[in-house]
Tab-separated table of N, CA and C and ligand atoms in Angstrom:
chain	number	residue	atom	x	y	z
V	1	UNK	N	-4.921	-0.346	17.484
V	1	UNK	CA	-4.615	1.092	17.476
V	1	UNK	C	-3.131	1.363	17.266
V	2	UNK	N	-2.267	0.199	17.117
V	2	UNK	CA	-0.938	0.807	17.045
V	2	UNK	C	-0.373	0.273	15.747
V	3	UNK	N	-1.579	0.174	14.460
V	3	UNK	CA	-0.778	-0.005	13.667
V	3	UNK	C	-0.261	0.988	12.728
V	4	UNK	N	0.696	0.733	11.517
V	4	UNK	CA	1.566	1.786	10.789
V	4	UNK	C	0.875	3.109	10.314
V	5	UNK	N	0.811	4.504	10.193
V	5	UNK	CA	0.085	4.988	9.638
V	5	UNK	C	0.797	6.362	9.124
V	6	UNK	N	1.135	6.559	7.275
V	6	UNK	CA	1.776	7.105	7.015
V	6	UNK	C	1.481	8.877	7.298
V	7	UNK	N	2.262	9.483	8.036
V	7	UNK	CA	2.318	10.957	7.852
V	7	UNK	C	2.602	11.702	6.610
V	8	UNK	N	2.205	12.469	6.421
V	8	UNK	CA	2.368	12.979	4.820
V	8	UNK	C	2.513	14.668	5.411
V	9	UNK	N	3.431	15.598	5.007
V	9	UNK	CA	3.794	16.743	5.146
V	9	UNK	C	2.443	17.455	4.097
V	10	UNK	N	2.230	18.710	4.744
V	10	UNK	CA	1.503	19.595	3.852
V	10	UNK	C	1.180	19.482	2.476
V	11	UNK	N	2.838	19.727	2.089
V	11	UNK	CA	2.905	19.136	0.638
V	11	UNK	C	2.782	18.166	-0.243
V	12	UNK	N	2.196	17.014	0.875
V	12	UNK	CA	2.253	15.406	0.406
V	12	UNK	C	3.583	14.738	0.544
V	13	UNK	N	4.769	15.287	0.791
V	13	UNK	CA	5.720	14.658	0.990
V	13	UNK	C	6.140	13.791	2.470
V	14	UNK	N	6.259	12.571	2.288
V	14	UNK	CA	5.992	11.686	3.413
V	14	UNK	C	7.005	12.009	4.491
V	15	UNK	N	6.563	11.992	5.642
V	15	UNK	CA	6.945	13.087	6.800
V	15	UNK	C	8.078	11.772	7.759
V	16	UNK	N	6.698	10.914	8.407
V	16	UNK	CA	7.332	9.923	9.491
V	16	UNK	C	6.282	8.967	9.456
V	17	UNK	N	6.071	8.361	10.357
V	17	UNK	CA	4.717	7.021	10.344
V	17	UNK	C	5.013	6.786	11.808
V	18	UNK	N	3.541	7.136	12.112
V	18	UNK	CA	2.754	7.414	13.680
V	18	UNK	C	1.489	5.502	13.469
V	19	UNK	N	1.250	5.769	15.157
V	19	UNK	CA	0.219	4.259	14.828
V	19	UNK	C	-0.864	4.905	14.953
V	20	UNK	N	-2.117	4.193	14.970
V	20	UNK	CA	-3.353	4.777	14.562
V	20	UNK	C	-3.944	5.776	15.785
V	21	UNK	N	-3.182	5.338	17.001
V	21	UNK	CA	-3.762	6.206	17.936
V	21	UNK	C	-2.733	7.856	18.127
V	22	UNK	N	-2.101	8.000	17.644
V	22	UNK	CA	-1.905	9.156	17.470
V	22	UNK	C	-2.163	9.843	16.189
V	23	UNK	N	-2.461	9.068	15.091
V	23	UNK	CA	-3.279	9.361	13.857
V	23	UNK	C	-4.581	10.407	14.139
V	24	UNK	N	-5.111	9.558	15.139
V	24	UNK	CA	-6.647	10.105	15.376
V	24	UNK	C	-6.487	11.316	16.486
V	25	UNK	N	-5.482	11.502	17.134
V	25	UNK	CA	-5.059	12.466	17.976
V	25	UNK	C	-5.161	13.855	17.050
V	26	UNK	N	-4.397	13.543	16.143
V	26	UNK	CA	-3.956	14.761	15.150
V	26	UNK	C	-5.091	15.408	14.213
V	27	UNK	N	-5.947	13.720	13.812
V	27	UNK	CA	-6.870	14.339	13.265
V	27	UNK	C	-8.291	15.010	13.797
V	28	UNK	N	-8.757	14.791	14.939
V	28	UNK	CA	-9.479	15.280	16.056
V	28	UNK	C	-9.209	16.643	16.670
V	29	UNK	N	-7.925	17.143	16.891
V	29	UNK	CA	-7.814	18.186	16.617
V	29	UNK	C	-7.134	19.311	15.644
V	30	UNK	N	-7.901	18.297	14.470
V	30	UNK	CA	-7.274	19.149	13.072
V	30	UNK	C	-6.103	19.611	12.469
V	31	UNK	N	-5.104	18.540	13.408
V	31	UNK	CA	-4.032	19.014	12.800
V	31	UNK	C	-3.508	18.624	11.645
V	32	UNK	N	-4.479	17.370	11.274
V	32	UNK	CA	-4.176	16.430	10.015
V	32	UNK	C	-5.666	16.182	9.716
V	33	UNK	N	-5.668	15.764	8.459
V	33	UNK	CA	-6.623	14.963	8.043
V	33	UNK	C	-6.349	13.743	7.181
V	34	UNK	N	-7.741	12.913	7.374
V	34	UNK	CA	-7.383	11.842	6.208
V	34	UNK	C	-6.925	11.778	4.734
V	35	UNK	N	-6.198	11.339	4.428
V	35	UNK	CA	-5.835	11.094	2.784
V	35	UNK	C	-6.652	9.508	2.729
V	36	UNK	N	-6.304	8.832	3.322
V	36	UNK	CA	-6.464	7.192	2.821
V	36	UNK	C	-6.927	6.417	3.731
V	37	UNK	N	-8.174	5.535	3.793
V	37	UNK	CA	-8.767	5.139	4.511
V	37	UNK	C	-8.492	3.397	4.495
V	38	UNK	N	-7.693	3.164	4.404
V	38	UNK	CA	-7.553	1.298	3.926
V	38	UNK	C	-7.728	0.711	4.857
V	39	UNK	N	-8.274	0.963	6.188
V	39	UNK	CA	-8.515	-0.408	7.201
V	39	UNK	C	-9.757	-0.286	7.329
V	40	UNK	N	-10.675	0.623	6.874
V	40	UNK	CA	-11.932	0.161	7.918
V	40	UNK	C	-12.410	1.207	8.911
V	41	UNK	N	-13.297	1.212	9.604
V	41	UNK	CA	-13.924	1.858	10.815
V	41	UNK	C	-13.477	1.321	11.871
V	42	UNK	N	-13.747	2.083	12.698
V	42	UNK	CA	-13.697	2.277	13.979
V	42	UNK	C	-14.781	2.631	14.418
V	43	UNK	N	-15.508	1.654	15.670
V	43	UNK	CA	-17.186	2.027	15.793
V	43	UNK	C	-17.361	2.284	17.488
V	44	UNK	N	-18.033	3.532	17.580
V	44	UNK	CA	-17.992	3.978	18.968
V	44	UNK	C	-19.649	3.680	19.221
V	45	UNK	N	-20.153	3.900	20.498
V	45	UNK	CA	-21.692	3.685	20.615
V	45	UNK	C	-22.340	4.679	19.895
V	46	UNK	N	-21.840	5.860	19.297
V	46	UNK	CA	-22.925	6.660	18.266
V	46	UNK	C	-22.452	6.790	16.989
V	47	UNK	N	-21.080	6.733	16.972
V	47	UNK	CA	-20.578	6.747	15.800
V	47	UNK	C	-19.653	5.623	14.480
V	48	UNK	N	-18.823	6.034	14.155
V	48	UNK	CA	-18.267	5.384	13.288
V	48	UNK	C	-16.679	6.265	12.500
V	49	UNK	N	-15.454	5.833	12.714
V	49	UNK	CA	-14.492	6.772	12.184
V	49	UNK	C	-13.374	6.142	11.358
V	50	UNK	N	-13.360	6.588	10.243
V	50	UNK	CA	-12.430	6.195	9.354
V	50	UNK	C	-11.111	6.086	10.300
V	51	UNK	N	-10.688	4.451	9.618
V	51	UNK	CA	-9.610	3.879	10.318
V	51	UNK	C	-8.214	4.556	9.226
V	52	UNK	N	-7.826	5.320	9.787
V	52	UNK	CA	-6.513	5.751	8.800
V	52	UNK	C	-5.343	5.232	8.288
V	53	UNK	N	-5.064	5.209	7.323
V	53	UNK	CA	-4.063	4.342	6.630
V	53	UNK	C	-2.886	5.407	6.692
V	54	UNK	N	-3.420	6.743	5.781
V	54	UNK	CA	-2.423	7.760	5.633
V	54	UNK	C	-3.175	8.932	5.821
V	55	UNK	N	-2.472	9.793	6.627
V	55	UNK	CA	-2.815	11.383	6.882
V	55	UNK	C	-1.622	12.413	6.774
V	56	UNK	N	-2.349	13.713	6.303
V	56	UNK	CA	-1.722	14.874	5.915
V	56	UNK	C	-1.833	15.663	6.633
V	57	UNK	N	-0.549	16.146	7.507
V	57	UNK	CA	-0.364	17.171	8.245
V	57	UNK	C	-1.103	18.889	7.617
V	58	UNK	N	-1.982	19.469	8.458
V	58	UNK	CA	-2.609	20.680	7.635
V	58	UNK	C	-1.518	21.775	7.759
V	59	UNK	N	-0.484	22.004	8.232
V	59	UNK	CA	0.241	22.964	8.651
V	59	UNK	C	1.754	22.053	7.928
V	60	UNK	N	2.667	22.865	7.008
V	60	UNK	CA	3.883	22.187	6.491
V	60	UNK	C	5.002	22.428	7.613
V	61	UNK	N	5.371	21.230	7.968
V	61	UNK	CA	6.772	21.012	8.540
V	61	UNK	C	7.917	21.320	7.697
V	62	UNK	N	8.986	22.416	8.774
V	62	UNK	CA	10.343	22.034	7.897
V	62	UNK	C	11.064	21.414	8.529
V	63	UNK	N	11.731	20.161	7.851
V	63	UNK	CA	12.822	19.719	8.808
V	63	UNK	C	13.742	18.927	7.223
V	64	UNK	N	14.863	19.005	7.673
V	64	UNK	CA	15.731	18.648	6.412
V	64	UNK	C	15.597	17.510	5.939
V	65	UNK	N	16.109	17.175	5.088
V	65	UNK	CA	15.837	15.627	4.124
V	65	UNK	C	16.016	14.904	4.751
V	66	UNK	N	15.177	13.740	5.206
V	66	UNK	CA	15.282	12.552	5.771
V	66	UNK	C	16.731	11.477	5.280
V	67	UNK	N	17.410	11.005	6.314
V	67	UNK	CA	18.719	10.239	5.738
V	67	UNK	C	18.343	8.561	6.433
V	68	UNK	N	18.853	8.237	6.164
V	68	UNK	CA	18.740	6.348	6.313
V	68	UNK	C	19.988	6.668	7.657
V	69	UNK	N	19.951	6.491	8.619
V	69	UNK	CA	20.705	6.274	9.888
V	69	UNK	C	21.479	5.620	9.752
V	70	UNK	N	22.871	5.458	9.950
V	70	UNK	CA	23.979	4.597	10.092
V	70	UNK	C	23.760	3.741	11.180
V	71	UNK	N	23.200	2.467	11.176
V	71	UNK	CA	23.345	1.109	12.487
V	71	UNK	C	23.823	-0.022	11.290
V	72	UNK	N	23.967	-1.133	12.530
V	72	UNK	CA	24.679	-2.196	11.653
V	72	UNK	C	23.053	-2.665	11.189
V	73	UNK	N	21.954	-2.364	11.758
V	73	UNK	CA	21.020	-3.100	10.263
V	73	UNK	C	20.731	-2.594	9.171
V	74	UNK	N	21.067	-1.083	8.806
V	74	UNK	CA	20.833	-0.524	7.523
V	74	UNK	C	22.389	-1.534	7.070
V	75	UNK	N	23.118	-1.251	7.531
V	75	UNK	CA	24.310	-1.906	6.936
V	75	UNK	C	23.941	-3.401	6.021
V	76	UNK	N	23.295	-3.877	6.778
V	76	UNK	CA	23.000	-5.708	6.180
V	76	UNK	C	22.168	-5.093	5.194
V	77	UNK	N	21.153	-4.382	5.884
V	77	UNK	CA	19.800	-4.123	4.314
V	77	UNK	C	20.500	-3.618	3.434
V	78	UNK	N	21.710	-2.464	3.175
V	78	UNK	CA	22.097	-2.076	2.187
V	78	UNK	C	22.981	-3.526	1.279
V	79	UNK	N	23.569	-4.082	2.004
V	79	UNK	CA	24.092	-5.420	1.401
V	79	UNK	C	22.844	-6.480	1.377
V	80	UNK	N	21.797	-5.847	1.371
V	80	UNK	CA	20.883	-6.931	1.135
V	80	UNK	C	21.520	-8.409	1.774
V	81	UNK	N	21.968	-8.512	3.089
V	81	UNK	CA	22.446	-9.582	3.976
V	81	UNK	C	22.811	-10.387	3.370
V	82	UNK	N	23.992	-9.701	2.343
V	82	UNK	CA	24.960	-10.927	1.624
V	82	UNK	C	26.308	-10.608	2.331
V	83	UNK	N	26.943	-11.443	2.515
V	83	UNK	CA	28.454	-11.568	2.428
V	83	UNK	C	29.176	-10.957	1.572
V	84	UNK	N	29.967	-9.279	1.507
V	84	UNK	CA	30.192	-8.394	0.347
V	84	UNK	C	31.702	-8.837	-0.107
V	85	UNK	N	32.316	-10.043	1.021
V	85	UNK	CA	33.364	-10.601	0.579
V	85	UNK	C	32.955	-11.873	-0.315
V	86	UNK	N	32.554	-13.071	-0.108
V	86	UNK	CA	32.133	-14.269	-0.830
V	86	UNK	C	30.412	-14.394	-1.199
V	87	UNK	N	30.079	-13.229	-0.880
V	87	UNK	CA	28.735	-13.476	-1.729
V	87	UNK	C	27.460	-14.171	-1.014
V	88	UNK	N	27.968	-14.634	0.135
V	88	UNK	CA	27.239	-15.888	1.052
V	88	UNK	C	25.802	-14.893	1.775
V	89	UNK	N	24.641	-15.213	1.508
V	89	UNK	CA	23.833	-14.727	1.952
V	89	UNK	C	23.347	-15.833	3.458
V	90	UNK	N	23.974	-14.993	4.657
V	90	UNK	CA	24.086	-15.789	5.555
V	90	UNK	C	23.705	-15.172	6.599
V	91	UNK	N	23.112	-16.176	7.602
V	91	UNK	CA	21.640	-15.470	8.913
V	91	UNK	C	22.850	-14.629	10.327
V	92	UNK	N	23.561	-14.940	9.921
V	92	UNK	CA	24.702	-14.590	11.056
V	92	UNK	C	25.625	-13.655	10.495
V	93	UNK	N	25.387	-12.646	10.104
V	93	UNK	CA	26.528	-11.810	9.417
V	93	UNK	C	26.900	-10.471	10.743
V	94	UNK	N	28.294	-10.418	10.324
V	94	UNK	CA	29.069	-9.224	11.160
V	94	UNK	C	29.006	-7.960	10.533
V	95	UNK	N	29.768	-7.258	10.813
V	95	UNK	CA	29.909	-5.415	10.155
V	95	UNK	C	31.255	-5.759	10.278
V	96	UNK	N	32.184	-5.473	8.959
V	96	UNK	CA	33.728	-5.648	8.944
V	96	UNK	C	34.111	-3.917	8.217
V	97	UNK	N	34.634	-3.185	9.147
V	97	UNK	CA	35.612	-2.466	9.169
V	97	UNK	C	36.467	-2.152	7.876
V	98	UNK	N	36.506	-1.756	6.303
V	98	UNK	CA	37.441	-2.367	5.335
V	98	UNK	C	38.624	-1.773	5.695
V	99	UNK	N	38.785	-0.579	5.719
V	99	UNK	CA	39.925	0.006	6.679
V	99	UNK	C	39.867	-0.396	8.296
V	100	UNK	N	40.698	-1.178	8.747
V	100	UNK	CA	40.291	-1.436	10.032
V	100	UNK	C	40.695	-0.032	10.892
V	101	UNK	N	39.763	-0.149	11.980
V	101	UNK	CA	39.881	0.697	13.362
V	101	UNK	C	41.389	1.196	13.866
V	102	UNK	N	42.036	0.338	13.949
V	102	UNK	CA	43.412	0.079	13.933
V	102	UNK	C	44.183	0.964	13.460
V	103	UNK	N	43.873	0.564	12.595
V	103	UNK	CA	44.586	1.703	10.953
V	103	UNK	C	44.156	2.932	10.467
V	104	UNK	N	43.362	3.665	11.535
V	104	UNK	CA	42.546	4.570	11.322
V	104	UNK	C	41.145	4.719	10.455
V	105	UNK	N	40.492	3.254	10.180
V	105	UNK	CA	39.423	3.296	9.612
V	105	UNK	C	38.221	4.034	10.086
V	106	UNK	N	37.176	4.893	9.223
V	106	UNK	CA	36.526	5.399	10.284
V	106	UNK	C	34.813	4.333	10.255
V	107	UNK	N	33.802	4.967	10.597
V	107	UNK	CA	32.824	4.292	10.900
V	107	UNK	C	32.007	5.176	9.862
V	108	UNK	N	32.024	4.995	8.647
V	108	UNK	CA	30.688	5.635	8.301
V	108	UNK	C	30.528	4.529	6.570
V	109	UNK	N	29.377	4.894	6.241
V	109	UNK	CA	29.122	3.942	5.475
V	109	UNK	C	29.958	3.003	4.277
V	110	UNK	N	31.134	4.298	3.771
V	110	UNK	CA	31.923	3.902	3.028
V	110	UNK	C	33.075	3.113	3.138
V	111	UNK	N	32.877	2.850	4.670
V	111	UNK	CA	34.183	1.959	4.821
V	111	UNK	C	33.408	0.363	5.746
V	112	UNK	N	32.430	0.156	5.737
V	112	UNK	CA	31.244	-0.469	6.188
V	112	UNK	C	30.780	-1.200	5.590
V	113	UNK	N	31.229	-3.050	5.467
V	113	UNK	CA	30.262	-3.737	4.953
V	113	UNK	C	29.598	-5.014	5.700
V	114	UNK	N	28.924	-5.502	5.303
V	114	UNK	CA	28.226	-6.887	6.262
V	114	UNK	C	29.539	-7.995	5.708
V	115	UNK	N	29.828	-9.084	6.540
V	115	UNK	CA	30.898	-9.679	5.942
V	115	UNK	C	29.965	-11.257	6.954
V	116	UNK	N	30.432	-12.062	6.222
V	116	UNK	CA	30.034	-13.616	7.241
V	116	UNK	C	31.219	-13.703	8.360
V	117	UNK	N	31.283	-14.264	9.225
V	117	UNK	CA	31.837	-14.546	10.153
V	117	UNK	C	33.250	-15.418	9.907
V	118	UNK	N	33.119	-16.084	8.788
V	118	UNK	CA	34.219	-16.293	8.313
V	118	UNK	C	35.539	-15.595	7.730
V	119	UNK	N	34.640	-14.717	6.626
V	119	UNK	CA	35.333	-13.801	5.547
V	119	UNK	C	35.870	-12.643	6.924
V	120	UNK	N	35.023	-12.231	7.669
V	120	UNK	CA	35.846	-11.460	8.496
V	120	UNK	C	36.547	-11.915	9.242
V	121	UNK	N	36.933	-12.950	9.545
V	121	UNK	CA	37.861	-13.674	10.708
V	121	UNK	C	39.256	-13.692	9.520
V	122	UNK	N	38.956	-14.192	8.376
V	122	UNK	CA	40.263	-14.106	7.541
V	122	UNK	C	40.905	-12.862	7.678
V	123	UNK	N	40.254	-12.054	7.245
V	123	UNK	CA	40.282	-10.261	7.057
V	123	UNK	C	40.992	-10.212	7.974
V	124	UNK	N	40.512	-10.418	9.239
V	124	UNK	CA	41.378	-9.859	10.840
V	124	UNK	C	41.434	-8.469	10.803
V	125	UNK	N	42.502	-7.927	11.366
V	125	UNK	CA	42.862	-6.747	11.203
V	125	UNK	C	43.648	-5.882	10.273
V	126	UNK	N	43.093	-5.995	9.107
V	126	UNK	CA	44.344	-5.807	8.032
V	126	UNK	C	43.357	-5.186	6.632
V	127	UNK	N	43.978	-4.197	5.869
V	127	UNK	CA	43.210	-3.880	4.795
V	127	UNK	C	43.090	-4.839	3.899
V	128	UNK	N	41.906	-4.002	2.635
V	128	UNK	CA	41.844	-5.321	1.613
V	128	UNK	C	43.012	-6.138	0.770
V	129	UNK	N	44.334	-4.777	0.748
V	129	UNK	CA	45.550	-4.952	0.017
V	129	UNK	C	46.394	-6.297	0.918
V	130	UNK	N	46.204	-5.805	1.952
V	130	UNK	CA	47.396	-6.850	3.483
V	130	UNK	C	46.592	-8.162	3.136
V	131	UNK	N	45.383	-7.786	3.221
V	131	UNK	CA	44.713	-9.241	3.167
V	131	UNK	C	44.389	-9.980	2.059
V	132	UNK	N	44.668	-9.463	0.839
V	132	UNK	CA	44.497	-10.071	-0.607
V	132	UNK	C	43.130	-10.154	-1.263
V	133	UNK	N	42.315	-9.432	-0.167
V	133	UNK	CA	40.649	-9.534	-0.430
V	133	UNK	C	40.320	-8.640	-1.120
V	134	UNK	N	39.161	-8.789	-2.091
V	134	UNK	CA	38.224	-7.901	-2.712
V	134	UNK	C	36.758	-8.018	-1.877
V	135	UNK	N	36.480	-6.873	-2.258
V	135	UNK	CA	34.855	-6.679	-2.197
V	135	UNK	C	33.563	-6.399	-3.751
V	136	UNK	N	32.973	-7.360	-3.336
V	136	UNK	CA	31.922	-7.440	-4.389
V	136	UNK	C	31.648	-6.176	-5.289
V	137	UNK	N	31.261	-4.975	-4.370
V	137	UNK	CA	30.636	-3.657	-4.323
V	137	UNK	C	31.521	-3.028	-3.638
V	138	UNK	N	31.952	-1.353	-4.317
V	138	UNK	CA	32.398	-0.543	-3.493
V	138	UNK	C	30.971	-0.090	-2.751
V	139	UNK	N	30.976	-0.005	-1.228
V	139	UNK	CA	30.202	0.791	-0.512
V	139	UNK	C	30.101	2.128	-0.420
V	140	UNK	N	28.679	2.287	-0.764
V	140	UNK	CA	28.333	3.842	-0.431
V	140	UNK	C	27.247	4.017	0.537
V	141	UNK	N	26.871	5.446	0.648
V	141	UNK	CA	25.552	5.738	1.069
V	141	UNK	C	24.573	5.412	0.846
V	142	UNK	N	23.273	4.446	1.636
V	142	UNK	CA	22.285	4.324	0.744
V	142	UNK	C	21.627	5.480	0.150
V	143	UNK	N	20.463	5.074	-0.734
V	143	UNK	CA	19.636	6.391	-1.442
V	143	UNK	C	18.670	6.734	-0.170
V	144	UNK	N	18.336	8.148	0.105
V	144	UNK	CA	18.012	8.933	0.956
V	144	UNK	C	16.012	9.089	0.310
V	145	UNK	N	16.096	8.200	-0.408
V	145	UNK	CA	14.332	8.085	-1.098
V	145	UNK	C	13.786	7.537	-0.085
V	146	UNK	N	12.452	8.130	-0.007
V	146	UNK	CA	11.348	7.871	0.790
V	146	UNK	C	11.106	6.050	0.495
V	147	UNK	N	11.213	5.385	-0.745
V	147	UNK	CA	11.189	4.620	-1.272
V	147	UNK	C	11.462	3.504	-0.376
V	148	UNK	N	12.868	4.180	-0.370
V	148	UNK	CA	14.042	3.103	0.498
V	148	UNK	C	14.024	2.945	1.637
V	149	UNK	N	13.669	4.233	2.391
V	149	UNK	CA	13.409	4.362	3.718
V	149	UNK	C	12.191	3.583	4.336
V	150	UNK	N	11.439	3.812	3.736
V	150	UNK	CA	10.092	3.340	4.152
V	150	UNK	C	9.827	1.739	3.790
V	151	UNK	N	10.868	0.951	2.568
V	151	UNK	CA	10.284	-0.452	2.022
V	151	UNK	C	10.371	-1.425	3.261
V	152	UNK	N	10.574	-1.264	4.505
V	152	UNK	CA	10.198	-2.933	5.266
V	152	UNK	C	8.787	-2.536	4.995
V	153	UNK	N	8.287	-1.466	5.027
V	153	UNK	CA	6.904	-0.969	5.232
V	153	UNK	C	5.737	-1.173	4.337
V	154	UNK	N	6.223	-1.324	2.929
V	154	UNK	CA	5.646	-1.286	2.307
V	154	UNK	C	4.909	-3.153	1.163
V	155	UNK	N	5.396	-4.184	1.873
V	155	UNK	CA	5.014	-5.256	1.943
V	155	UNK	C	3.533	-5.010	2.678
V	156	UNK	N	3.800	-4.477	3.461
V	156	UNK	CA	2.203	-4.741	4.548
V	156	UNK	C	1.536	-3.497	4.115
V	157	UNK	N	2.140	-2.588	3.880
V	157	UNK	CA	1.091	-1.267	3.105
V	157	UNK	C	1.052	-1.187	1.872
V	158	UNK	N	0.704	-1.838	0.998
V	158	UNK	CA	1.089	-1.688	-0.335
V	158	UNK	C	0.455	-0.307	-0.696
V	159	UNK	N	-0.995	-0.183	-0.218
V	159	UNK	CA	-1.866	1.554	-0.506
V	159	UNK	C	-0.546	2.500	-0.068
V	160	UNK	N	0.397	2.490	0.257
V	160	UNK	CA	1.162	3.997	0.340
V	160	UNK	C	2.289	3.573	-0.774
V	161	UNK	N	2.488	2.664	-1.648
V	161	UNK	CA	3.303	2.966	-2.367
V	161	UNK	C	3.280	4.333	-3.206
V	162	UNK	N	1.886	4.376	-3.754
V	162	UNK	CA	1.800	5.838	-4.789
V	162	UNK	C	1.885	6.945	-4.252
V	163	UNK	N	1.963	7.135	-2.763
V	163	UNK	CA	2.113	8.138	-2.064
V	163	UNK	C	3.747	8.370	-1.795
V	164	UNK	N	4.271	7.500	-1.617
V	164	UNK	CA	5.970	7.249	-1.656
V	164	UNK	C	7.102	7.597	-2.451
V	165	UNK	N	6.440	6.900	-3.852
V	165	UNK	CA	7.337	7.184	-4.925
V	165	UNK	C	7.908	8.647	-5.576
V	166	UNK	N	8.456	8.780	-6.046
V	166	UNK	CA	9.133	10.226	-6.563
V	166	UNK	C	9.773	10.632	-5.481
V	167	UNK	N	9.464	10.552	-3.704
V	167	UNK	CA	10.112	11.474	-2.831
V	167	UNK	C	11.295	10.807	-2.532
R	1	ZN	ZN1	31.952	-14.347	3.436
């Protein structure tokens, strides 16, 4: 009962992802219904109920465009957990500061990259100029697509990709 199950706004535009037991909450008292049935039943002593994959809220939510959260693990996923100084795709990576703290660097994505434990120990406290370093990629914001947001998700759900795309 607690596995992934995509919410879909009125409009079809993908909302949040609830597990199956609040799926069936919503849809029981009509606040959603099924779109996509990909697991199967659910079998009670008289009945039988579509196991929900994805459901559509019957009433449209407003709430503003979904954004990718600033933590240090969007940070690695946006560097795809490479090293943005030497390239090193490595199981132990830090969050290095490119403007350091120090120096008035601030904390938001553009000054934010995954670095190995090495490349940031060189770095220390010092910009890329003090320190003679480049970076692979200038850092930005990731993309704010449902796409992006949702892909750890979509290995194990592949049925909501077509529901995903474009938003
Ligand atoms: Zn490195």
């Amino acid at each position: 009962m607690l596995e992934p199950v995509l919410v879909l706004n009125a409009n079809f535009e993908p909302l949040n992802i609830c597990n199956t037991r609040r799926a069936f909450g919503l849809m029981m008292t009509s606040k959603a219904s099924l779109v996509l049935n990909g697991r199967g039943f659910i079998h009670t002593v008289s009945q039988k109920y579509p196991r929900p994959s994805i459901i559509r809220l019957e009433r449209m939510i407003k709430r503003p465009r979904i954004q990718v959260k600033l933590s240090k693990r969007e940070v690695m996923r946006r560097d795809n957990f490479t090293c943005q100084y030497c390239g090193q795709r490595a199981s132990r990576l830090t969050i290095d500061h490119i403007v350091p703290r120090s120096q008035g660097g601030e904390h938001i994505w553009s000054n934010l990259v995954a670095a190995c434990p090495t490349c940031n120990h060189r770095k220390g406290g010092r910009t890329l100029e003090q320190a003679y370093m480049r970076l692979l990629r200038t850092p930005a914001e990731p993309p704010s697509s449902a796409a992006y947001i949702y892909a750890r998700h979509l290995t194990q759900n592949e049925d909501w990709i077509p529901f995903i795309e474009g938003w």
